Amino acid sequence: MPYGSRLAAMMTRRIGRECVYTPSARLALYLALRRWCRPGGRVLMSPVNDDVILFVVLAAGLRPVQAPVSQWDGNIDPAAVPESTWRNVDAVLTTNLYGLPDRVVQLGRRCDQLGIPLIEDAAHAIGTHVDGQPIGTFGKAAAFSLSKHVAAMAGGFLAVEDARTRRELELLRDDLLTPRRLRDDLATTLRPLARSTVRTLHLVRPVWRTMQRLGLLERDAFRMALHAPRLAGSARHAPSLAAYEPWVRVDLHGFRSRHGALVRGQLELRMTLLEGDLARRRAGVSLLSGTTWSTPALRDRLTHDGPPSLFRVPLLVNDRDALADRLVDHGIVTGYIYDPPLDDYAGAEFAEPSPAPEAARWFASHTLPADPLTARRIAAALTKEGATPAHPPLSAHLPAADPTTTPPTPLGH
Ligand SMILES: Cc1ncc(COP(=O)(O)O)c(C=O)c1O
């Protein structure tokens, strides 16, 4: 039996596609990029994304091309991508930021016309659908992360179109896995338990502040340190996961570990809890989307399809950085802030700049990603802090309406 096949079968039952189990979504994305893109190729992606993903693209020997995004949800705005860019990309990578779906129908159509692969990053979007079809079934391949929705801090999948491709990718994966170590497996199993204990005991604030003071966090700011000269040196070895490991492993050092039965057993158990988790998320999304800070993109979606089970709810607020810091005093640590956008963060040497960067800059600097599982607490804290809603300044550049997305609804609250 292939490694992780029981977990893979559980995921196949969910989305109806052949799945390869991986220890992380980032490894799944690396596999997809290696399988479908030739080194030296160019990948269109959103700059409002985890920095780790930029490094995964670089590790695969590819040039990350930053796309214009929608100011309403931070995902690629296909209509704003210049024709000259379309003609010069070899693949498209979606984000499905915070679980809000990319414009996959339009992107898929465009990729088909150009004969290039659509690769879906569904790490945030395990419960997201477009017209009843699960995100992760629109492209050639899709990466899922169990670290996100079931708080497992390990595990992922690469979903593909057929069994032959799955078998091919299982072999590619096996070559990239590092040997199992009992100590790492124990740490991987205990870490989520330690985290929930800290929450239950209301110790988030002192623990977080102490880690900050002791320099135990991997990021000083929202982005990790780039170490540009070292990064440029790694390009000589690309494609290579090993050469980029110091960047790719941030937040998840076991991203390519061959976890044993202990970790996989725990993941199987957590996957059986997924439906309950998604239902609780929907309830939290419903609550937060009715607040003054909700993005209209979400309100519009709710009106048409009911509340989606998002990974995070993008709230649009003024003075976001100061607010995020004050939320720590309420026991709320805000992760997954992708600011600045990747082209501003990495510079043109490592990321081809977007031709229209304003929407990404605005969205990245005003978004407070709120965990729907703690919706009530977050809404109460924001009210207490007097948080004010932020309104996009670029209303003149509304993207054309399309069925998979955004609202051109007025901004009244
Ligand atoms: C958008 C996005 N994609 C992929 C990943 C990688 O997921 P994993 O931690 O399972 O490797 C992350 C991690 O935070 C992410 O935010």
Short mmCIF file of C-alpha atoms and ligand atoms in Angstrom, two decimals:
data_model
loop_
_atom_site.label_atom_id
_atom_site.label_comp_id
_atom_site.label_asym_id
_atom_site.label_seq_id
_atom_site.Cartn_x
_atom_site.Cartn_y
_atom_site.Cartn_z
CA MET A 1 0.00 0.00 0.00
CA PRO A 2 1.40 3.45 -0.83
CA TYR A 3 2.44 5.60 2.09
CA GLY A 4 -0.50 7.51 3.63
CA SER A 5 -3.08 5.73 1.44
CA ARG A 6 -5.74 5.53 4.18
CA LEU A 7 -5.66 9.29 4.62
CA ALA A 8 -5.57 9.78 0.85
CA ALA A 9 -8.68 7.57 0.50
CA MET A 10 -10.51 9.72 3.09
CA MET A 11 -9.75 12.81 1.05
CA THR A 12 -10.74 11.12 -2.21
CA ARG A 13 -14.13 10.36 -0.68
CA ARG A 14 -14.51 14.05 0.14
CA ILE A 15 -13.67 15.59 -3.19
CA GLY A 16 -13.94 12.73 -5.68
CA ARG A 17 -10.38 13.04 -6.99
CA GLU A 18 -7.34 10.78 -6.71
CA CYS A 19 -5.20 12.01 -3.82
CA VAL A 20 -1.58 11.66 -2.73
CA TYR A 21 -0.92 12.12 0.97
CA THR A 22 1.89 14.56 1.77
CA PRO A 23 3.20 15.81 5.13
CA SER A 24 2.29 19.37 4.12
CA ALA A 25 0.53 21.42 1.46
CA ARG A 26 3.80 23.13 0.56
CA LEU A 27 5.32 19.78 -0.41
CA ALA A 28 2.19 18.99 -2.42
CA LEU A 29 2.57 22.30 -4.29
CA TYR A 30 6.23 21.62 -4.94
CA LEU A 31 5.34 18.22 -6.40
CA ALA A 32 2.70 19.77 -8.66
CA LEU A 33 5.03 22.50 -9.89
CA ARG A 34 7.79 19.98 -10.60
CA ARG A 35 5.38 17.68 -12.42
CA TRP A 36 3.65 20.27 -14.60
CA CYS A 37 6.21 23.07 -15.09
CA ARG A 38 9.59 22.99 -16.74
CA PRO A 39 12.41 24.73 -14.80
CA GLY A 40 12.76 28.30 -15.99
CA GLY A 41 8.99 28.59 -16.51
CA ARG A 42 6.85 31.47 -15.26
CA VAL A 43 3.98 31.06 -12.83
CA LEU A 44 1.18 33.60 -12.47
CA MET A 45 0.15 33.96 -8.83
CA SER A 46 -1.33 36.41 -6.36
CA PRO A 47 1.09 38.59 -4.37
CA VAL A 48 -1.30 38.43 -1.38
CA ASN A 49 -0.06 35.04 -0.33
CA ASP A 50 2.09 33.27 2.22
CA ASP A 51 5.78 34.00 1.64
CA VAL A 52 6.48 30.27 1.95
CA ILE A 53 4.65 29.75 -1.35
CA LEU A 54 6.91 32.23 -3.12
CA PHE A 55 9.87 30.13 -1.97
CA VAL A 56 8.20 26.90 -3.08
CA VAL A 57 7.85 28.39 -6.58
CA LEU A 58 11.50 29.50 -6.54
CA ALA A 59 12.60 26.09 -5.24
CA ALA A 60 10.86 24.49 -8.23
CA GLY A 61 13.12 26.59 -10.46
CA LEU A 62 10.30 28.89 -11.58
CA ARG A 63 9.78 32.64 -11.86
CA PRO A 64 6.87 33.91 -9.72
CA VAL A 65 4.89 36.44 -11.80
CA GLN A 66 2.67 38.62 -9.61
CA ALA A 67 -0.87 39.18 -10.85
CA PRO A 68 -3.22 42.11 -10.26
CA VAL A 69 -5.74 41.14 -7.59
CA SER A 70 -9.26 42.05 -6.65
CA GLN A 71 -9.42 44.64 -3.88
CA TRP A 72 -12.47 42.82 -2.57
CA ASP A 73 -10.88 39.48 -1.79
CA GLY A 74 -7.15 39.58 -2.62
CA ASN A 75 -7.40 36.81 -5.25
CA ILE A 76 -6.18 37.10 -8.86
CA ASP A 77 -8.33 39.38 -11.01
CA PRO A 78 -8.08 37.59 -14.39
CA ALA A 79 -9.64 40.50 -16.29
CA ALA A 80 -6.88 42.84 -15.08
CA VAL A 81 -4.01 40.58 -16.20
CA PRO A 82 -2.50 42.17 -19.34
CA GLU A 83 -2.57 40.14 -22.56
CA SER A 84 1.22 40.38 -22.75
CA THR A 85 1.41 38.64 -19.34
CA TRP A 86 -1.01 35.90 -20.36
CA ARG A 87 1.12 35.17 -23.39
CA ASN A 88 4.22 34.81 -21.22
CA VAL A 89 3.18 32.52 -18.40
CA ASP A 90 3.53 28.75 -18.25
CA ALA A 91 1.12 28.01 -15.40
CA VAL A 92 -1.38 29.66 -13.05
CA LEU A 93 -1.36 29.07 -9.30
CA THR A 94 -4.46 30.09 -7.34
CA THR A 95 -4.60 30.99 -3.62
CA ASN A 96 -8.28 30.81 -2.60
CA LEU A 97 -7.25 33.32 0.02
CA TYR A 98 -8.65 32.54 3.48
CA GLY A 99 -11.04 30.10 1.76
CA LEU A 100 -12.76 32.61 -0.54
CA PRO A 101 -12.58 30.97 -3.96
CA ASP A 102 -10.46 32.19 -6.81
CA ARG A 103 -12.18 32.94 -10.11
CA VAL A 104 -11.48 29.36 -11.11
CA VAL A 105 -13.96 29.14 -13.97
CA GLN A 106 -12.42 32.11 -15.77
CA LEU A 107 -8.87 31.05 -14.92
CA GLY A 108 -9.52 27.49 -16.04
CA ARG A 109 -10.97 28.69 -19.34
CA ARG A 110 -7.97 30.92 -19.95
CA CYS A 111 -5.50 28.16 -19.07
CA ASP A 112 -7.26 25.76 -21.46
CA GLN A 113 -7.07 28.33 -24.27
CA LEU A 114 -3.36 28.81 -23.64
CA GLY A 115 -2.63 25.12 -23.07
CA ILE A 116 -1.09 25.74 -19.65
CA PRO A 117 -1.88 24.05 -16.32
CA LEU A 118 -4.06 25.53 -13.59
CA ILE A 119 -2.70 24.50 -10.19
CA GLU A 120 -4.95 25.15 -7.21
CA ASP A 121 -3.64 26.05 -3.79
CA ALA A 122 -6.60 24.86 -1.72
CA ALA A 123 -4.72 25.02 1.61
CA HIS A 124 -7.29 27.51 2.96
CA ALA A 125 -10.24 26.10 1.06
CA ILE A 126 -10.96 22.53 2.10
CA GLY A 127 -14.68 23.29 2.47
CA THR A 128 -15.11 25.75 -0.40
CA HIS A 129 -17.28 25.18 -3.48
CA VAL A 130 -18.00 27.09 -6.67
CA ASP A 131 -21.41 26.30 -8.12
CA GLY A 132 -21.50 23.14 -6.00
CA GLN A 133 -18.13 21.90 -7.25
CA PRO A 134 -15.33 21.65 -4.64
CA ILE A 135 -12.34 23.91 -4.97
CA GLY A 136 -9.47 21.58 -5.78
CA THR A 137 -11.26 19.91 -8.69
CA PHE A 138 -10.96 22.65 -11.30
CA GLY A 139 -7.30 22.37 -12.31
CA LYS A 140 -4.65 19.78 -13.09
CA ALA A 141 -3.76 19.44 -9.43
CA ALA A 142 -4.66 20.92 -6.04
CA ALA A 143 -2.84 21.13 -2.71
CA PHE A 144 -4.73 20.80 0.59
CA SER A 145 -3.43 21.41 4.12
CA LEU A 146 -4.58 19.61 7.24
CA SER A 147 -2.57 22.07 9.32
CA LYS A 148 -5.25 24.62 8.61
CA HIS A 149 -8.77 23.31 8.99
CA VAL A 150 -8.32 20.58 11.55
CA ALA A 151 -5.47 22.34 13.39
CA ALA A 152 -3.30 19.27 12.98
CA MET A 153 -0.05 21.17 12.37
CA ALA A 154 0.88 18.46 9.86
CA GLY A 155 -0.51 16.73 6.81
CA GLY A 156 -1.69 17.59 3.34
CA PHE A 157 -2.77 16.20 -0.01
CA LEU A 158 -2.17 16.63 -3.67
CA ALA A 159 -5.38 15.93 -5.59
CA VAL A 160 -4.96 14.93 -9.25
CA GLU A 161 -7.11 13.87 -12.18
CA ASP A 162 -6.37 10.15 -12.53
CA ALA A 163 -4.80 7.10 -10.90
CA ARG A 164 -1.82 6.98 -13.23
CA THR A 165 -0.80 10.52 -12.35
CA ARG A 166 -1.35 9.74 -8.68
CA ARG A 167 1.03 6.77 -8.83
CA GLU A 168 3.64 8.84 -10.64
CA LEU A 169 3.41 11.55 -7.98
CA GLU A 170 3.59 9.05 -5.13
CA LEU A 171 7.02 8.01 -6.44
CA LEU A 172 8.13 11.62 -6.79
CA ARG A 173 6.92 12.28 -3.23
CA ASP A 174 8.71 9.24 -1.81
CA ASP A 175 11.99 10.56 -3.22
CA LEU A 176 11.51 13.85 -1.41
CA LEU A 177 10.47 12.57 2.03
CA THR A 178 13.07 12.64 4.79
CA PRO A 179 13.32 9.59 7.08
CA ARG A 180 11.00 9.25 10.01
CA ARG A 181 12.29 10.22 13.49
CA LEU A 182 10.35 9.18 16.57
CA ARG A 183 11.25 12.41 18.39
CA ASP A 184 9.77 14.52 15.57
CA ASP A 185 6.65 12.38 15.46
CA LEU A 186 6.13 12.87 19.18
CA ALA A 187 6.62 16.62 18.85
CA THR A 188 4.20 16.74 15.89
CA THR A 189 1.58 14.86 17.90
CA LEU A 190 1.98 16.91 21.06
CA ARG A 191 2.21 20.39 19.52
CA PRO A 192 -1.50 20.81 18.66
CA LEU A 193 -2.41 19.55 22.12
CA ALA A 194 -0.05 22.05 23.76
CA ARG A 195 -1.56 24.84 21.67
CA SER A 196 -5.12 24.02 22.65
CA THR A 197 -4.08 23.74 26.31
CA VAL A 198 -2.60 27.25 26.18
CA ARG A 199 -5.91 28.48 24.75
CA THR A 200 -8.06 26.64 27.27
CA LEU A 201 -6.01 28.01 30.16
CA HIS A 202 -6.24 31.57 28.76
CA LEU A 203 -2.44 31.74 28.53
CA VAL A 204 -2.24 33.00 24.95
CA ARG A 205 -1.16 36.53 25.87
CA PRO A 206 1.69 35.70 28.30
CA VAL A 207 2.96 32.82 26.17
CA TRP A 208 2.95 34.88 22.95
CA ARG A 209 4.56 37.97 24.52
CA THR A 210 7.25 35.82 26.15
CA MET A 211 8.04 34.08 22.86
CA GLN A 212 8.20 37.50 21.16
CA ARG A 213 10.62 38.81 23.81
CA LEU A 214 12.84 35.74 23.70
CA GLY A 215 13.02 35.86 19.89
CA LEU A 216 11.46 32.41 19.62
CA LEU A 217 9.14 33.35 16.74
CA GLU A 218 10.35 32.60 13.21
CA ARG A 219 9.12 35.96 11.94
CA ASP A 220 9.80 39.38 13.47
CA ALA A 221 7.23 40.94 11.15
CA PHE A 222 4.49 39.49 8.96
CA ARG A 223 7.11 38.34 6.46
CA MET A 224 10.18 36.23 7.21
CA ALA A 225 13.64 37.77 6.69
CA LEU A 226 14.52 37.39 2.98
CA HIS A 227 18.33 36.97 3.25
CA ALA A 228 18.64 38.12 -0.37
CA PRO A 229 22.29 37.18 -1.03
CA ARG A 230 21.76 33.65 0.28
CA LEU A 231 18.52 33.36 -1.67
CA ALA A 232 20.27 34.45 -4.86
CA GLY A 233 22.91 31.79 -4.18
CA SER A 234 20.24 29.09 -3.89
CA ALA A 235 19.04 29.90 -7.42
CA ARG A 236 22.18 28.19 -8.75
CA HIS A 237 20.84 24.88 -7.40
CA ALA A 238 17.18 25.23 -8.46
CA PRO A 239 15.12 23.18 -8.84
CA SER A 240 16.01 21.92 -5.40
CA LEU A 241 13.99 21.63 -2.24
CA ALA A 242 17.13 21.24 -0.13
CA ALA A 243 18.64 24.52 -1.38
CA TYR A 244 15.51 26.43 -0.35
CA GLU A 245 14.75 24.53 2.82
CA PRO A 246 15.61 27.41 5.24
CA TRP A 247 12.74 29.42 3.69
CA VAL A 248 10.31 26.67 2.74
CA ARG A 249 10.28 25.06 6.21
CA VAL A 250 9.28 28.22 8.13
CA ASP A 251 6.32 27.50 10.47
CA LEU A 252 6.46 23.77 9.64
CA HIS A 253 9.90 22.19 9.94
CA GLY A 254 8.46 18.72 9.36
CA PHE A 255 7.06 19.71 5.96
CA ARG A 256 8.83 16.81 4.24
CA SER A 257 9.08 14.29 7.12
CA ARG A 258 7.91 10.76 6.58
CA HIS A 259 5.60 10.74 9.62
CA GLY A 260 4.87 7.38 11.23
CA ALA A 261 1.64 5.73 12.30
CA LEU A 262 1.32 7.89 15.42
CA VAL A 263 1.02 11.12 13.43
CA ARG A 264 -1.04 9.62 10.63
CA GLY A 265 -3.42 7.98 13.12
CA GLN A 266 -4.00 11.32 14.78
CA LEU A 267 -4.62 12.93 11.40
CA GLU A 268 -7.17 10.25 10.52
CA LEU A 269 -8.98 10.98 13.75
CA ARG A 270 -8.93 14.71 13.09
CA MET A 271 -10.25 14.19 9.58
CA THR A 272 -13.30 12.44 10.98
CA LEU A 273 -13.99 15.68 12.88
CA LEU A 274 -13.75 17.83 9.76
CA GLU A 275 -17.48 18.15 9.06
CA GLY A 276 -18.13 19.47 12.58
CA ASP A 277 -15.23 21.90 12.20
CA LEU A 278 -16.62 23.19 8.89
CA ALA A 279 -20.09 23.66 10.40
CA ARG A 280 -18.65 25.69 13.30
CA ARG A 281 -16.73 27.78 10.79
CA ARG A 282 -19.91 28.52 8.85
CA ALA A 283 -21.57 29.76 12.04
CA GLY A 284 -18.60 32.05 12.79
CA VAL A 285 -18.51 33.34 9.20
CA SER A 286 -22.20 34.10 9.43
CA LEU A 287 -21.63 36.15 12.56
CA LEU A 288 -18.58 38.06 11.30
CA SER A 289 -20.01 38.76 7.86
CA GLY A 290 -22.78 40.73 9.54
CA THR A 291 -20.31 43.07 11.23
CA THR A 292 -19.28 46.48 10.00
CA TRP A 293 -15.73 45.19 9.18
CA SER A 294 -16.76 42.45 6.78
CA THR A 295 -15.59 42.61 3.17
CA PRO A 296 -18.55 43.09 0.81
CA ALA A 297 -17.18 40.10 -1.16
CA LEU A 298 -18.26 37.90 1.72
CA ARG A 299 -21.65 39.49 2.27
CA ASP A 300 -22.46 39.07 -1.39
CA ARG A 301 -21.48 35.39 -1.29
CA LEU A 302 -23.63 34.81 1.78
CA THR A 303 -26.67 36.28 0.10
CA HIS A 304 -26.32 33.88 -2.82
CA ASP A 305 -24.91 30.68 -1.30
CA GLY A 306 -25.21 30.89 2.50
CA PRO A 307 -22.13 31.15 4.73
CA PRO A 308 -19.00 29.42 3.40
CA SER A 309 -16.75 27.52 5.83
CA LEU A 310 -13.78 29.84 5.63
CA PHE A 311 -10.37 29.29 7.16
CA ARG A 312 -10.22 32.96 8.10
CA VAL A 313 -12.66 35.84 7.61
CA PRO A 314 -10.94 38.82 5.99
CA LEU A 315 -12.08 41.85 7.99
CA LEU A 316 -11.17 45.25 6.54
CA VAL A 317 -10.01 47.64 9.24
CA ASN A 318 -8.10 50.88 9.67
CA ASP A 319 -4.87 50.86 11.71
CA ARG A 320 -4.65 47.12 11.26
CA ASP A 321 -1.12 46.66 12.67
CA ALA A 322 -1.81 48.46 15.95
CA LEU A 323 -5.12 46.68 16.25
CA ALA A 324 -3.56 43.24 15.71
CA ASP A 325 -1.07 44.04 18.47
CA ARG A 326 -3.79 45.14 20.88
CA LEU A 327 -5.77 41.98 20.16
CA VAL A 328 -2.97 39.95 21.79
CA ASP A 329 -4.06 41.52 25.09
CA HIS A 330 -7.48 39.96 24.45
CA GLY A 331 -5.80 36.57 23.97
CA ILE A 332 -6.15 36.73 20.16
CA VAL A 333 -3.05 36.19 18.01
CA THR A 334 -3.73 37.10 14.38
CA GLY A 335 -1.78 34.98 11.92
CA TYR A 336 -1.84 34.74 8.12
CA ILE A 337 -1.35 38.46 7.50
CA TYR A 338 0.29 38.65 4.05
CA ASP A 339 1.70 42.15 4.12
CA PRO A 340 3.50 43.57 2.17
CA PRO A 341 2.50 41.89 -1.10
CA LEU A 342 5.13 39.45 -2.38
CA ASP A 343 6.52 41.74 -5.11
CA ASP A 344 7.11 44.55 -2.62
CA TYR A 345 8.57 42.09 -0.14
CA ALA A 346 10.94 40.18 -2.40
CA GLY A 347 11.73 42.77 -5.11
CA ALA A 348 12.02 42.27 -8.85
CA GLU A 349 15.02 39.96 -8.58
CA PHE A 350 12.88 37.25 -6.99
CA ALA A 351 9.31 38.12 -8.02
CA GLU A 352 8.14 39.74 -11.23
CA PRO A 353 6.20 42.83 -10.10
CA SER A 354 2.49 43.16 -10.70
CA PRO A 355 1.59 45.71 -13.41
CA ALA A 356 -1.15 47.05 -11.08
CA PRO A 357 0.01 46.67 -7.48
CA GLU A 358 -2.37 49.12 -5.74
CA ALA A 359 -5.24 46.77 -4.94
CA ALA A 360 -2.88 44.17 -3.46
CA ARG A 361 -1.19 46.82 -1.32
CA TRP A 362 -4.49 48.15 -0.05
CA PHE A 363 -5.97 44.74 0.67
CA ALA A 364 -2.79 43.41 2.32
CA SER A 365 -2.45 46.41 4.62
CA HIS A 366 -6.08 46.58 5.76
CA THR A 367 -6.99 42.94 6.19
CA LEU A 368 -7.33 41.41 9.61
CA PRO A 369 -7.82 37.66 9.12
CA ALA A 370 -10.24 36.55 11.84
CA ASP A 371 -10.63 32.94 12.90
CA PRO A 372 -14.35 32.13 12.54
CA LEU A 373 -14.04 29.59 15.35
CA THR A 374 -13.53 32.48 17.77
CA ALA A 375 -15.88 34.89 16.00
CA ARG A 376 -17.75 36.10 19.07
CA ARG A 377 -14.59 36.86 21.01
CA ILE A 378 -13.02 38.71 18.06
CA ALA A 379 -16.14 40.79 17.40
CA ALA A 380 -16.31 41.74 21.09
CA ALA A 381 -12.61 42.67 21.19
CA LEU A 382 -12.85 44.77 18.02
CA THR A 383 -15.86 46.61 19.40
CA LYS A 384 -14.04 47.26 22.66
CA GLU A 385 -10.99 48.55 20.77
CA GLY A 386 -13.16 50.87 18.67
CA ALA A 387 -11.98 49.31 15.40
CA THR A 388 -13.20 51.22 12.34
CA PRO A 389 -14.01 49.61 8.97
CA ALA A 390 -11.77 50.39 5.99
CA HIS A 391 -13.21 51.05 2.53
CA PRO A 392 -11.26 50.34 -0.66
CA PRO A 393 -10.24 53.56 -2.41
CA LEU A 394 -10.31 52.08 -5.89
CA SER A 395 -14.02 51.76 -6.53
CA ALA A 396 -13.50 53.11 -10.06
CA HIS A 397 -11.61 49.92 -10.91
CA LEU A 398 -14.20 47.37 -9.96
CA PRO A 399 -13.59 44.09 -11.75
CA ALA A 400 -16.27 42.89 -14.10
CA ALA A 401 -18.87 40.84 -12.26
CA ASP A 402 -18.49 37.13 -12.69
CA PRO A 403 -20.45 34.26 -11.23
CA THR A 404 -17.58 32.84 -9.19
CA THR A 405 -16.96 36.01 -7.27
CA THR A 406 -17.27 39.42 -6.18
CA PRO A 407 -19.73 41.84 -5.51
CA PRO A 408 -19.89 45.05 -7.06
CA THR A 409 -22.17 45.89 -4.14
CA PRO A 410 -22.16 49.37 -2.68
CA LEU A 411 -20.03 49.86 0.38
CA GLY A 412 -22.68 51.09 2.75
CA HIS A 413 -22.73 49.37 6.13
C1 LIG B 1 -2.04 29.97 1.08
C2 LIG B 1 -1.22 28.88 1.68
N1 LIG B 1 -0.87 27.85 0.90
C3 LIG B 1 -0.13 26.83 1.36
C4 LIG B 1 0.31 26.82 2.66
C5 LIG B 1 1.16 25.68 3.13
O1 LIG B 1 0.45 24.79 3.94
P1 LIG B 1 1.25 23.78 4.85
O2 LIG B 1 1.57 24.51 6.10
O3 LIG B 1 0.34 22.61 5.04
O4 LIG B 1 2.48 23.41 4.09
C6 LIG B 1 0.00 27.86 3.51
C7 LIG B 1 0.48 27.86 4.90
O5 LIG B 1 0.14 28.66 5.70
C8 LIG B 1 -0.80 28.92 3.01
O6 LIG B 1 -1.14 29.94 3.80
#
